[in-house]
C-alpha positions as MATLAB code, in Angstrom:
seq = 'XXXXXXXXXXXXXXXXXXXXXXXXXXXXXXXXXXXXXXXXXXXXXXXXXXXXXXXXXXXXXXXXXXXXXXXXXXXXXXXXXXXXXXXXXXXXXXXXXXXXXXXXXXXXXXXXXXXXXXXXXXXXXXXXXXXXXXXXXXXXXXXXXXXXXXXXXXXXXXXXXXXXXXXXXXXXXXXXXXXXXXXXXXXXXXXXXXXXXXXXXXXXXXXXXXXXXXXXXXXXXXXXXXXXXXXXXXXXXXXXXXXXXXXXXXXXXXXXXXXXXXXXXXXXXXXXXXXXXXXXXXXXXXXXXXXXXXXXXXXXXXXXXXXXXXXXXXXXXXXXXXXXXXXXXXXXXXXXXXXXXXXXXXXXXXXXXXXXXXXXXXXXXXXXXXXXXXXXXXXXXXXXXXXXXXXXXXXXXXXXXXXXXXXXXXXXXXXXXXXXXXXXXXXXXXXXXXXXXXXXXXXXXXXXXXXXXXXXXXXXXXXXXXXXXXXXXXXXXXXXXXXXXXXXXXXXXXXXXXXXXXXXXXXXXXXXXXXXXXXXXXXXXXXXXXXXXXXXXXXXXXXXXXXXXXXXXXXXXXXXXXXXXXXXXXXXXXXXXXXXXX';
ca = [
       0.000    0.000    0.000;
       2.810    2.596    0.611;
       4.156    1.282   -2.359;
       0.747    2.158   -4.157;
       0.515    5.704   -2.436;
       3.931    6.792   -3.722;
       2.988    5.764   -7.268;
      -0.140    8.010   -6.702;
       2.392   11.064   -5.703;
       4.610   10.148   -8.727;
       1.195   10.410  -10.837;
       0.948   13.652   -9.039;
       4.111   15.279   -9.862;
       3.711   14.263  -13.590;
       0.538   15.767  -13.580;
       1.899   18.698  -12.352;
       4.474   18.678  -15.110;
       2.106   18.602  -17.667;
      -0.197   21.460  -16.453;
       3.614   23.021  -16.671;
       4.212   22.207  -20.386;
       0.542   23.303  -20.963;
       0.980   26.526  -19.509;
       4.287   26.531  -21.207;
       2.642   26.081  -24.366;
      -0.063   28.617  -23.938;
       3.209   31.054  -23.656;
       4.205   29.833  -27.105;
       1.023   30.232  -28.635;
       0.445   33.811  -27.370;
       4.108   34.457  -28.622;
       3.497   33.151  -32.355;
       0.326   35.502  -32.361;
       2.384   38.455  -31.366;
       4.805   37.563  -34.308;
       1.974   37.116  -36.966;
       0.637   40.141  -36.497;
       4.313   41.858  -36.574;
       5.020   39.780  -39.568;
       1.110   41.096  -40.807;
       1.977   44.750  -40.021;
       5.422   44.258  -41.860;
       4.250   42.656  -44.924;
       1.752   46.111  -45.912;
       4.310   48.487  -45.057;
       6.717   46.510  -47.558;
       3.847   45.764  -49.931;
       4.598   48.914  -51.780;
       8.045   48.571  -51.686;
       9.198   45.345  -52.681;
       6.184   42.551  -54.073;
       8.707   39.403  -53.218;
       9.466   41.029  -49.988;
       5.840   41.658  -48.904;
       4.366   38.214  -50.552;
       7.217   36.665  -47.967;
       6.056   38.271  -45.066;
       2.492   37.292  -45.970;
       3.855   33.641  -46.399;
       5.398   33.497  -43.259;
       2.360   35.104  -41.593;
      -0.153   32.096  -42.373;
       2.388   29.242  -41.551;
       2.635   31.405  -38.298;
      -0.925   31.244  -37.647;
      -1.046   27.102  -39.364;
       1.705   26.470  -36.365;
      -0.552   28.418  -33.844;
      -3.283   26.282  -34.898;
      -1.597   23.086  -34.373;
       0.118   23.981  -30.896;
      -2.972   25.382  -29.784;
      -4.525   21.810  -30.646;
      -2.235   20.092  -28.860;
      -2.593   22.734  -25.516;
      -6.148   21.663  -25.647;
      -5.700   18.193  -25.949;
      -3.109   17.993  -23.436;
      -5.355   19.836  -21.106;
      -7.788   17.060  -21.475;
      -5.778   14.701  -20.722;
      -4.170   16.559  -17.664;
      -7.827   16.431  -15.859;
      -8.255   13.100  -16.801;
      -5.089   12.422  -15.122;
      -5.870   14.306  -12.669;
      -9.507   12.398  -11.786;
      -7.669    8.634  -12.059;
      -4.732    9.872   -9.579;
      -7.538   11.633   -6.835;
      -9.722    8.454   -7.445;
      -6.625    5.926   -7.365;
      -5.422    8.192   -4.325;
      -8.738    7.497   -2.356;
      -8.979    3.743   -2.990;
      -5.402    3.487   -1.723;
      -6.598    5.204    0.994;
      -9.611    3.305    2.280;
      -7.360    0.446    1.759;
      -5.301    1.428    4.629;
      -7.871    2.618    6.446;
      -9.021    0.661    9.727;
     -11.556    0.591   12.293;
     -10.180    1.502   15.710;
     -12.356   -0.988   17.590;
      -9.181   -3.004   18.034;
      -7.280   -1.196   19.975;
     -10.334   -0.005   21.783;
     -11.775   -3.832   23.064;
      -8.169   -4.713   23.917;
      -8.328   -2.335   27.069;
     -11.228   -4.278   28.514;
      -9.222   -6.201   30.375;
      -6.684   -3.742   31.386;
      -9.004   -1.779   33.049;
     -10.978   -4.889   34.948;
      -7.673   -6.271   36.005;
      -6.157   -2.780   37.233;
      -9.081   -1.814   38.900;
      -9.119   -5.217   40.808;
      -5.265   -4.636   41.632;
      -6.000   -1.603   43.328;
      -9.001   -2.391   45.223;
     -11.582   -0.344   42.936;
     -14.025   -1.599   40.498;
     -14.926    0.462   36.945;
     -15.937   -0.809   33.690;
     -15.173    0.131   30.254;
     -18.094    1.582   27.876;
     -16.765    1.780   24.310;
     -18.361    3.847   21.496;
     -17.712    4.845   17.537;
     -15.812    1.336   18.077;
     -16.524    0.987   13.234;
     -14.913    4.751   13.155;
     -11.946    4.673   10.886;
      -8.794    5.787   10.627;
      -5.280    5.240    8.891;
      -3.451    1.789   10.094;
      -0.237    3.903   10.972;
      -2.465    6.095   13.130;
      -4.079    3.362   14.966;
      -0.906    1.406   15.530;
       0.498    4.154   16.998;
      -2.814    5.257   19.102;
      -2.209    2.282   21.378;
       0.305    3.345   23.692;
      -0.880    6.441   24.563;
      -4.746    4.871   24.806;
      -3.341    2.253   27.021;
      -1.388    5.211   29.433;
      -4.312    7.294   29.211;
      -6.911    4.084   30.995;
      -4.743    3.413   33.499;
      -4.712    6.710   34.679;
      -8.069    6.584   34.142;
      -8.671    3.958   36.642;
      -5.419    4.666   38.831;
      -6.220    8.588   39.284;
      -9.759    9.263   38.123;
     -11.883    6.724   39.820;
     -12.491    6.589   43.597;
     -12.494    3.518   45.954;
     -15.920    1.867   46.137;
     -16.930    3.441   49.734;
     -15.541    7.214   48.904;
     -18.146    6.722   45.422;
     -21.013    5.742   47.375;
     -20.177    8.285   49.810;
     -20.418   10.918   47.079;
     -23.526    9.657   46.107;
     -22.203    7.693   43.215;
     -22.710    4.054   41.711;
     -19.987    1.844   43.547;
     -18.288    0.844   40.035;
     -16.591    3.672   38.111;
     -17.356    3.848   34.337;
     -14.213    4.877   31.867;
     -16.104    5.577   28.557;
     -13.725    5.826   25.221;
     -15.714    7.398   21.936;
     -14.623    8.411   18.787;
     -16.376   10.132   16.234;
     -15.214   11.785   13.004;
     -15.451   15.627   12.999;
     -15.281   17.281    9.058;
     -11.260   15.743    8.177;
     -10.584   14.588   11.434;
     -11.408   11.994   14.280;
     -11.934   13.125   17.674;
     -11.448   10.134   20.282;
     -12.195   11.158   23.886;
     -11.413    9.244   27.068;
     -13.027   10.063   30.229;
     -14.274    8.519   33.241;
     -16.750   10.123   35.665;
     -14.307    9.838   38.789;
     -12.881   12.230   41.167;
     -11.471   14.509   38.396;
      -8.678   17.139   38.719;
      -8.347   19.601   41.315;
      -6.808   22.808   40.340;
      -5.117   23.616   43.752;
      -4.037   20.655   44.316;
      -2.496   20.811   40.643;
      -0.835   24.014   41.225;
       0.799   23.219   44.696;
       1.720   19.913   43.292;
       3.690   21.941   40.698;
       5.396   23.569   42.754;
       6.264   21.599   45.446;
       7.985   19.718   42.720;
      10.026   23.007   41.524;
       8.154   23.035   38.167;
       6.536   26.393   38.721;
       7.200   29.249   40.776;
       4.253   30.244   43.594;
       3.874   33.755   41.901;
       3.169   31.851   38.993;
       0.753   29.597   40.534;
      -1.165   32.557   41.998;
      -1.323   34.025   38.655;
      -2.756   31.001   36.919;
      -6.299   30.066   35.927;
      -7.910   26.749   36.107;
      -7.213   25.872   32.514;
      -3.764   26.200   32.749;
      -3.466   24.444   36.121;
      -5.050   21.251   34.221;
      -2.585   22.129   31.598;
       0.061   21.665   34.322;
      -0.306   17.426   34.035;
       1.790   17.778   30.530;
       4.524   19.126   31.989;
       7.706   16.537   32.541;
       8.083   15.469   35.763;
       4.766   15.993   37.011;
       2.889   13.460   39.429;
       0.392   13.273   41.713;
       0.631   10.639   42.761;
       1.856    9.986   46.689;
       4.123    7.225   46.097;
       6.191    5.582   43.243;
       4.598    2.069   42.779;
       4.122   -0.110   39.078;
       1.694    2.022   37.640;
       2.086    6.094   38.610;
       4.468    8.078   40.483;
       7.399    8.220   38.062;
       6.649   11.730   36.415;
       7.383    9.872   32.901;
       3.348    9.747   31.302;
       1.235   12.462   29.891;
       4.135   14.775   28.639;
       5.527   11.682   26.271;
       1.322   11.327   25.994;
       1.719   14.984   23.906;
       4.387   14.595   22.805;
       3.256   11.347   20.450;
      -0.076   12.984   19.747;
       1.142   16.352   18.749;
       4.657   15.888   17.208;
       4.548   12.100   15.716;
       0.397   11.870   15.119;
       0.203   15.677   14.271;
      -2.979   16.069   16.170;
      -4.233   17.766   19.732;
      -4.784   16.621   22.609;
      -6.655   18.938   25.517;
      -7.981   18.166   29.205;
     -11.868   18.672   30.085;
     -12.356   18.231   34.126;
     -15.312   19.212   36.531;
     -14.017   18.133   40.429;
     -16.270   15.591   41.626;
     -17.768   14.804   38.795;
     -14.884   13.480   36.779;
     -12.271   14.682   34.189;
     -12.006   13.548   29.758;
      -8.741   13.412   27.329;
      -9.795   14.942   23.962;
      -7.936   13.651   21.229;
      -8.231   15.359   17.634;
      -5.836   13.321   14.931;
      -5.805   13.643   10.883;
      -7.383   10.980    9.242;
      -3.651   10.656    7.805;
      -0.553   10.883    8.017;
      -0.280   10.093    3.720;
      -1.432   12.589    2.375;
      -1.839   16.122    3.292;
      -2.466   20.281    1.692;
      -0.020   22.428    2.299;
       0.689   25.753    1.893;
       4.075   26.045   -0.204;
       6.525   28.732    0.520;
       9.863   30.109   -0.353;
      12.077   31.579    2.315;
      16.160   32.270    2.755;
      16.448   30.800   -1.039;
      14.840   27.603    0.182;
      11.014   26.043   -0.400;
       9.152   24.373    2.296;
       5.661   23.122    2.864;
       3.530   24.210    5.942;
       0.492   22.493    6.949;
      -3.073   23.840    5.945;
      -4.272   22.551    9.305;
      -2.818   25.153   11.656;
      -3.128   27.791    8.829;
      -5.443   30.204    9.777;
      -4.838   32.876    7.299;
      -2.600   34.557    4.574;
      -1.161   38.394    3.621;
       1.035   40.056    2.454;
       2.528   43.423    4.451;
       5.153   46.167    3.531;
       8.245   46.006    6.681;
       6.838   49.723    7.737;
       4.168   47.837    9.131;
       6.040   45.828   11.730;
       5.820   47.167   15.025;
       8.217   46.451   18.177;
       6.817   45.934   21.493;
       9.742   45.201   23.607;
      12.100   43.173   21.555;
       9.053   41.330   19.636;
       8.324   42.234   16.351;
       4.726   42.172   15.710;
       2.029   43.557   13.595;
      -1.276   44.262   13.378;
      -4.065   42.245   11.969;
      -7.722   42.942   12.594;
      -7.053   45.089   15.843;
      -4.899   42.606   17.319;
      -0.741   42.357   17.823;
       0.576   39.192   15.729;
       4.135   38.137   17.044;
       6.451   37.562   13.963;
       8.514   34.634   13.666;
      11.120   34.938   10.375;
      11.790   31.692    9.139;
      15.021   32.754    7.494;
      16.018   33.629   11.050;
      14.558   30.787   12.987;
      16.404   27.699   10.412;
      19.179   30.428    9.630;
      19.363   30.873    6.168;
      19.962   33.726    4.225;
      18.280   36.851    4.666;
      15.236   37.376    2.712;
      15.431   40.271   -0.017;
      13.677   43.581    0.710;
       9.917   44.318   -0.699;
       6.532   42.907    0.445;
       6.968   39.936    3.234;
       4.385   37.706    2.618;
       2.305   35.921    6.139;
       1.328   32.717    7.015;
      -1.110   33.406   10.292;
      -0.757   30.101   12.460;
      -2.889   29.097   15.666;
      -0.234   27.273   18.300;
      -2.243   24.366   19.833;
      -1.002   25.391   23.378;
      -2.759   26.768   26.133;
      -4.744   30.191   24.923;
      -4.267   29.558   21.060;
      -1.997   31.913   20.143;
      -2.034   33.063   16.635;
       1.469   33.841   15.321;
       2.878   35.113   11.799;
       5.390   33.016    9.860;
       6.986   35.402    7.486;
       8.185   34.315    4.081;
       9.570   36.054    1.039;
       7.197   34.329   -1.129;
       3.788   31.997   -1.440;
       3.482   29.414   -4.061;
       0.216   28.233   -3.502;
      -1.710   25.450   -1.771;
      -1.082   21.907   -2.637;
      -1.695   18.182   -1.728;
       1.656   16.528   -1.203;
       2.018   12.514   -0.161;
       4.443   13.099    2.784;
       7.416   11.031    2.754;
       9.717    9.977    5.544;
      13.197   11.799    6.328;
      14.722    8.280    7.121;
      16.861    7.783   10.515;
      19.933    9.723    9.397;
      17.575   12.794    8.700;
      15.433   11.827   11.714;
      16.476   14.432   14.007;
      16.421   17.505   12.128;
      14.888   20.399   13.643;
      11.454   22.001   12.927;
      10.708   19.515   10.202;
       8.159   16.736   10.007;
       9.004   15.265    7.156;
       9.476   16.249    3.159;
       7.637   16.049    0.247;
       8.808   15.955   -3.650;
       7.573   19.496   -5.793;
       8.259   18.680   -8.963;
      12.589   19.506   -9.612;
      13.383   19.606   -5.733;
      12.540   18.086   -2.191;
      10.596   20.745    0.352;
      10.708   20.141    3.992;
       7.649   19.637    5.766;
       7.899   22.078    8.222;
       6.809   21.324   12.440;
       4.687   24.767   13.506;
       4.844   23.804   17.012;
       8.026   23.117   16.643;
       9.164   26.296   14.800;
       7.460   28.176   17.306;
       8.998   26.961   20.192;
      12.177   27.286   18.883;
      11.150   31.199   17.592;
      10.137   31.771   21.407;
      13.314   30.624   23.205;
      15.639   33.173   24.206;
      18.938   31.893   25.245;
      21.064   33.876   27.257;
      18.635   36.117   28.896;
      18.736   36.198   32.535;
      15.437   34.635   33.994;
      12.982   37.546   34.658;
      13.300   38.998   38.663;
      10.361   36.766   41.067;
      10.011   38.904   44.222;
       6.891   38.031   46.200;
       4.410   40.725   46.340;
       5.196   42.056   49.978;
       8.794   42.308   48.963;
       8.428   44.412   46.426;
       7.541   48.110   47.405;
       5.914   49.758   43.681;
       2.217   48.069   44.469;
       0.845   44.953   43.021;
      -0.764   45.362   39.889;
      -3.011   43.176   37.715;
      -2.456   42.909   34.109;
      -5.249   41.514   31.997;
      -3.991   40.862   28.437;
      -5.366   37.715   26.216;
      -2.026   38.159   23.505;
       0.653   36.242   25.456;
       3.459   38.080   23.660;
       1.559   41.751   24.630;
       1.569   40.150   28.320;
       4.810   38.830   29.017;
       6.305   42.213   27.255;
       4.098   44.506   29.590;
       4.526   42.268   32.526;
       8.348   42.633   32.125;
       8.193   46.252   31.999;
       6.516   46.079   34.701;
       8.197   43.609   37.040;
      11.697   45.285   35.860;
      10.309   48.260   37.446;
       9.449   46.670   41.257;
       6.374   46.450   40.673;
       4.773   42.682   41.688;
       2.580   41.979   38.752;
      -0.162   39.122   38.652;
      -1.293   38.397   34.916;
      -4.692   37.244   33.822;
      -5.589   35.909   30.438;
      -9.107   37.489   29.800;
     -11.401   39.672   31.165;
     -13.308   37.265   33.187;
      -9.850   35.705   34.199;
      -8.876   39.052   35.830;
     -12.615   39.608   37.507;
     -12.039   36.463   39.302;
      -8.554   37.617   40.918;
     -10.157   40.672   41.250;
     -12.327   38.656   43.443;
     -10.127   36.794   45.413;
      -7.573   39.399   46.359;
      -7.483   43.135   45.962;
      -4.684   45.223   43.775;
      -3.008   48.511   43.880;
      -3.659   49.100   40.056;
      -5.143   47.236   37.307;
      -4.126   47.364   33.596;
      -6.295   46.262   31.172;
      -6.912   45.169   27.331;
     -10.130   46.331   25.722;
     -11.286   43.500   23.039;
     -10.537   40.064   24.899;
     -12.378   36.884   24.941;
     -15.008   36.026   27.546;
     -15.274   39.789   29.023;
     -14.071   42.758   27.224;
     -12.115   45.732   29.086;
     -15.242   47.693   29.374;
     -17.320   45.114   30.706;
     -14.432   43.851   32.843;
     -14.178   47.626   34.193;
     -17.874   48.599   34.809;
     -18.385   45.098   36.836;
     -15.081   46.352   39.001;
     -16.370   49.850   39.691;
     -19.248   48.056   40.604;
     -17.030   46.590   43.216;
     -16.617   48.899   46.539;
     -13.171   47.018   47.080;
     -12.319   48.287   43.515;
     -13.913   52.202   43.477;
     -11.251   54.118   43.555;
      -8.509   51.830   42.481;
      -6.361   52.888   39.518;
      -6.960   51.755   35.938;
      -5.683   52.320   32.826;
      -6.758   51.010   29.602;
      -4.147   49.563   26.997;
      -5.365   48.934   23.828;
      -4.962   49.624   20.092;
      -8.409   50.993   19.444;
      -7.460   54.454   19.808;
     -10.929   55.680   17.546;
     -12.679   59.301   20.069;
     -15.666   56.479   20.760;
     -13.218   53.998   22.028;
     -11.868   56.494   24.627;
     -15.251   58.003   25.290;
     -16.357   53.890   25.865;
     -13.744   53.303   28.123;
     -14.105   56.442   30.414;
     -17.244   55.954   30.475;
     -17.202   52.714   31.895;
     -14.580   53.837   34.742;
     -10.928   54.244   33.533;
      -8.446   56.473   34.810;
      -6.456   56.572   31.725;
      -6.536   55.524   28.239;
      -3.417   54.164   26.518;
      -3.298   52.997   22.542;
      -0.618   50.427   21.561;
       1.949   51.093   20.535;
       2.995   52.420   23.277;
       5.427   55.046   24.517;
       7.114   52.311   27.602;
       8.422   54.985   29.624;
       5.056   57.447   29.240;
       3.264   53.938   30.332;
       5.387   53.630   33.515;
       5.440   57.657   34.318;
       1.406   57.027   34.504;
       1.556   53.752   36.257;
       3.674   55.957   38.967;
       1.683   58.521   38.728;
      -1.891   56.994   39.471;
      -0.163   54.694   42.548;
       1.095   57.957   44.230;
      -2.641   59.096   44.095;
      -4.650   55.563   44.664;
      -7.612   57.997   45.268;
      -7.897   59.969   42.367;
      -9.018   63.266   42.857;
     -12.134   65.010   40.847;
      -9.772   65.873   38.013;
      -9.314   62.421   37.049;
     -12.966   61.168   37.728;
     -15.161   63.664   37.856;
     -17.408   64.549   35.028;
     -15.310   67.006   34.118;
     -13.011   64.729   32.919;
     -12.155   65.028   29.017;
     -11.834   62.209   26.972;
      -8.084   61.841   25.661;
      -7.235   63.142   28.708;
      -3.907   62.502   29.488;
      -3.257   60.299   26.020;
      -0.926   59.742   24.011;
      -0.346   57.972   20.671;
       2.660   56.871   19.830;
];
């Protein structure tokens, strides 16, 4: 069968060379009719002249337009046969497929009996309800499903589900259930494993963390459920009390990822409600064979990114990038894009000057941070049959595998991958953690959904004494709002969940939060946007980008008067008031 499916992508690259010799041609024939009519022209202005001269000209005008006739003929027919090519290799390409397509119902019975025989090892009792058991997907994928289906049961049954009494107790059945389902969503199949046990416990998660040095406790004060569930892909990370056969290692879920994302090129995310029970969402490719691309050309060299994780495409001129900090960025619908240059990031050459063309690309992390690979040029989209980089190639960087276009080989290049590598920064001493009481500026709460936006303004920040808790939305910050009070609070406007204005009305609303400082920094610097955000309670409005020492002179200013006076609240108060655009 692999055999069969490279034959289909040599089908496809000679198809692709004939649409080339048919375009090719069409060049031709538009080249001959440019020379008829010259030769046309040329023959009446010499008709008068010379009779031979201008009967030649007319002569070579009609065999000319004979040969036009003929290659234009053979364009047509050529084209034809190019789309007839091209619907046996698609339908060829699909019966391979099915061929090596399986149901997953195998791997899915055989953990039966690993989770009666665990749960009886441990003193528990659970069953196993299967579902979507005829859903299909490709052998390779299914072979290589098992492992992490097999670690993902037993912590199932080890972690998830209670002892008998401490079920009933709760007011649950005394046998656990562990329920695996797939199900195919549009080009994908979603497989989800869940049981309806004890499920994960966010505290406990983040003092887990950091009782095993994995986190800092500033950061584990700063962090919202979501990424405390997050925290069991980390390496290292148990919670289990005691090392015994089946947990308590710290070897597991991050190896989990780490086949699903980087060798299956899927997702995998965490679902939990405490007491109720916690489910593993798996999201693979149907597979791993064939895929569309987007094809690109950057440093001199051509690769081939995923249309998966492609989110969108443009094209901007360099005066549009922005800096904040030392991030490049730009703007794209309201919102700051971090760059990542690929000619930088696999060091090549530098990419010439004009236009740089963007591929926007959604990181399957925590948040979903859209980034913007920047190329020097876009080929187009194509389909591709992936082929392997072999075990001497294995271990190259930021590529998952390459594909033949045509006259050259184009790596296959690893987003996630890319962009972790993009967001390291060797060399740079580890930000200052001071706990809040031992700093003396105030504590301030930042509430920024763009992570690159955040970690620049919380740097700023921090580097200036100030103890800074972040929050990821608007309804992130409310809730630490909530739970603890701030000196200042600085916040986006357009953020998922609860915008800056609705964020700031609801803490004005708040006696603990009346007259606390807050300033507003955004990029929607329109008069309605400022008259919006005074409105709804700010002290100051700031538009991105920013002027970093202006932002910290006001960030001073406002915590030496945590009670503004009528000047800065009062009706009075003028909208643009103490703005700046920069």
């Amino acid at each position: 069968l692999d055999r069969l499916l490279n034959l289909v992508g040599e089908l496809v690259l000679g198809r692709d060379s004939l649409r080339g010799a048919v375009h090719a041609l069409g060049s031709i024939t538009a080249e001959l009719a440019t020379d008829r009519g010259m030769a046309r022209r040329a023959a009446r202005a010499a008709g008068g002249a010379s009779v031979v001269r201008g009967h030649g000209l007319d002569h070579l005008g009609d065999e000319l337009s004979r040969v036009e006739r003929v290659l234009g003929d053979v364009a047509s027919d050529l084209d034809q046969g190019t789309d007839r090519l091209d619907a046996i290799s698609g339908e060829l390409r699909d019966q391979v497929m099915r061929l090596r397509m399986v149901s997953v119902a195998g791997i899915f019975r055989k953990h039966v009996r690993t989770v009666r025989d665990l749960a009886a090892s441990l003193g528990k009792r659970a069953r196993l309800e299967l579902e979507g058991e005829d859903t299909e997907l490709d052998k390779l994928l299914v072979e290589a499903l098992d492992e992490p289906l097999l670690h993902l049961v037993r912590n199932a049954v080890d972690h998830g589900i209670e002892e008998p009494d401490a079920r009933v107790a709760a007011g649950k059945p005394a046998e656990g259930a562990i329920r695996i389902a797939a199900a195919h969503r549009g080009n994908q199949v979603e497989i989800r494993v869940g049981d309806d046990g004890r499920g994960l416990d966010p505290a406990r998660l983040r003092a887990r963390a950091v009782e095993r040095g994995l986190i800092t406790a500033d950061q584990a004060a700063a962090m919202d459920d979501h990424a405390a569930r997050e925290l069991i892909f980390r390496a290292g990370f148990s919670t289990a009390a005691q090392v015994s056969e089946v947990s308590g290692r710290g070897v597991g879920m991050d190896v989990v990822r780490q086949t699903i994302v980087a060798r299956l090129k899927g997702t995998i995310d965490v679902e939990s409600t405490p007491g109720q029970g916690s489910a593993f969402v798996l999201k693979l490719p149907l597979t791993l064979a064939i895929i569309q691309v987007i094809v690109a050309r950057a440093g001199g060299e051509t690769f081939a990114i995923p249309l998966d994780v492609v989110k969108r495409v443009l094209a901007i001129e360099p005066r549009e990038i922005e800096r904040i900090g030392d991030r490049e960025v730009c703007v794209v619908r309201g919102r700051h894009i971090p760059l990542i240059r690929l000619d930088v990031v696999l060091e090549l050459d530098a990419g010439g000057d004009g236009p740089l063309h963007l591929v926007l690309v959604e990181h399957a992390g925590p948040g979903h941070e859209t980034y913007a690979l920047v190329c020097d040029h876009l080929v187009g989209k194509r389909e591709i049959v992936i082929k392997s980089l072999g075990p001497l190639l294995a271990n190259v960087p930021c590529a998952a595998g390459a594909t033949l276009l045509g006259d050259r080989v184009a790596l296959i290049l690893d987003v996630p991958a890319i962009i972790r590598r993009a967001l390291e920064e060797p060399g740079r001493p580890a930000p200052r953690r001071l706990a809040p009481e031992a700093r003396g500026g105030g504590h301030v709460l930042l509430v920024e959904d763009s992570d690159i936006v955040r970690e620049s303004l919380r740097r700023l920040l921090a580097d200036a004494g100030y103890a800074v808790t972040v929050a990821v939305d608007g309804q992130h910050g409310l809730e630490l709002a909530r739970s603890r009070r701030f000196d200042l609070i600085s916040t986006d406007v357009v953020m998922p969940r609860l915008d800056g204005y609705e964020l700031t009305r609801a803490l004005r609303a708040m006696p603990e939060y009346a007259e606390v400082p807050i300033i507003m920094v955004t990029t929607m610097g329109e008069r309605i946007d400022r008259v919006r955000g005074f409105d709804a309670g700010v002290d100051e409005y700031i538009t991105k980008p920013h002027d970093r020492a202006m932002l910290l002179a006001t960030v001073r200013k406002l915590l030496g008067h945590a009670a503004p006076g009528p000047e800065a609240t009062g009706p009075d108060r003028r909208p643009g008031d103490g703005d700046r655009d920069s």
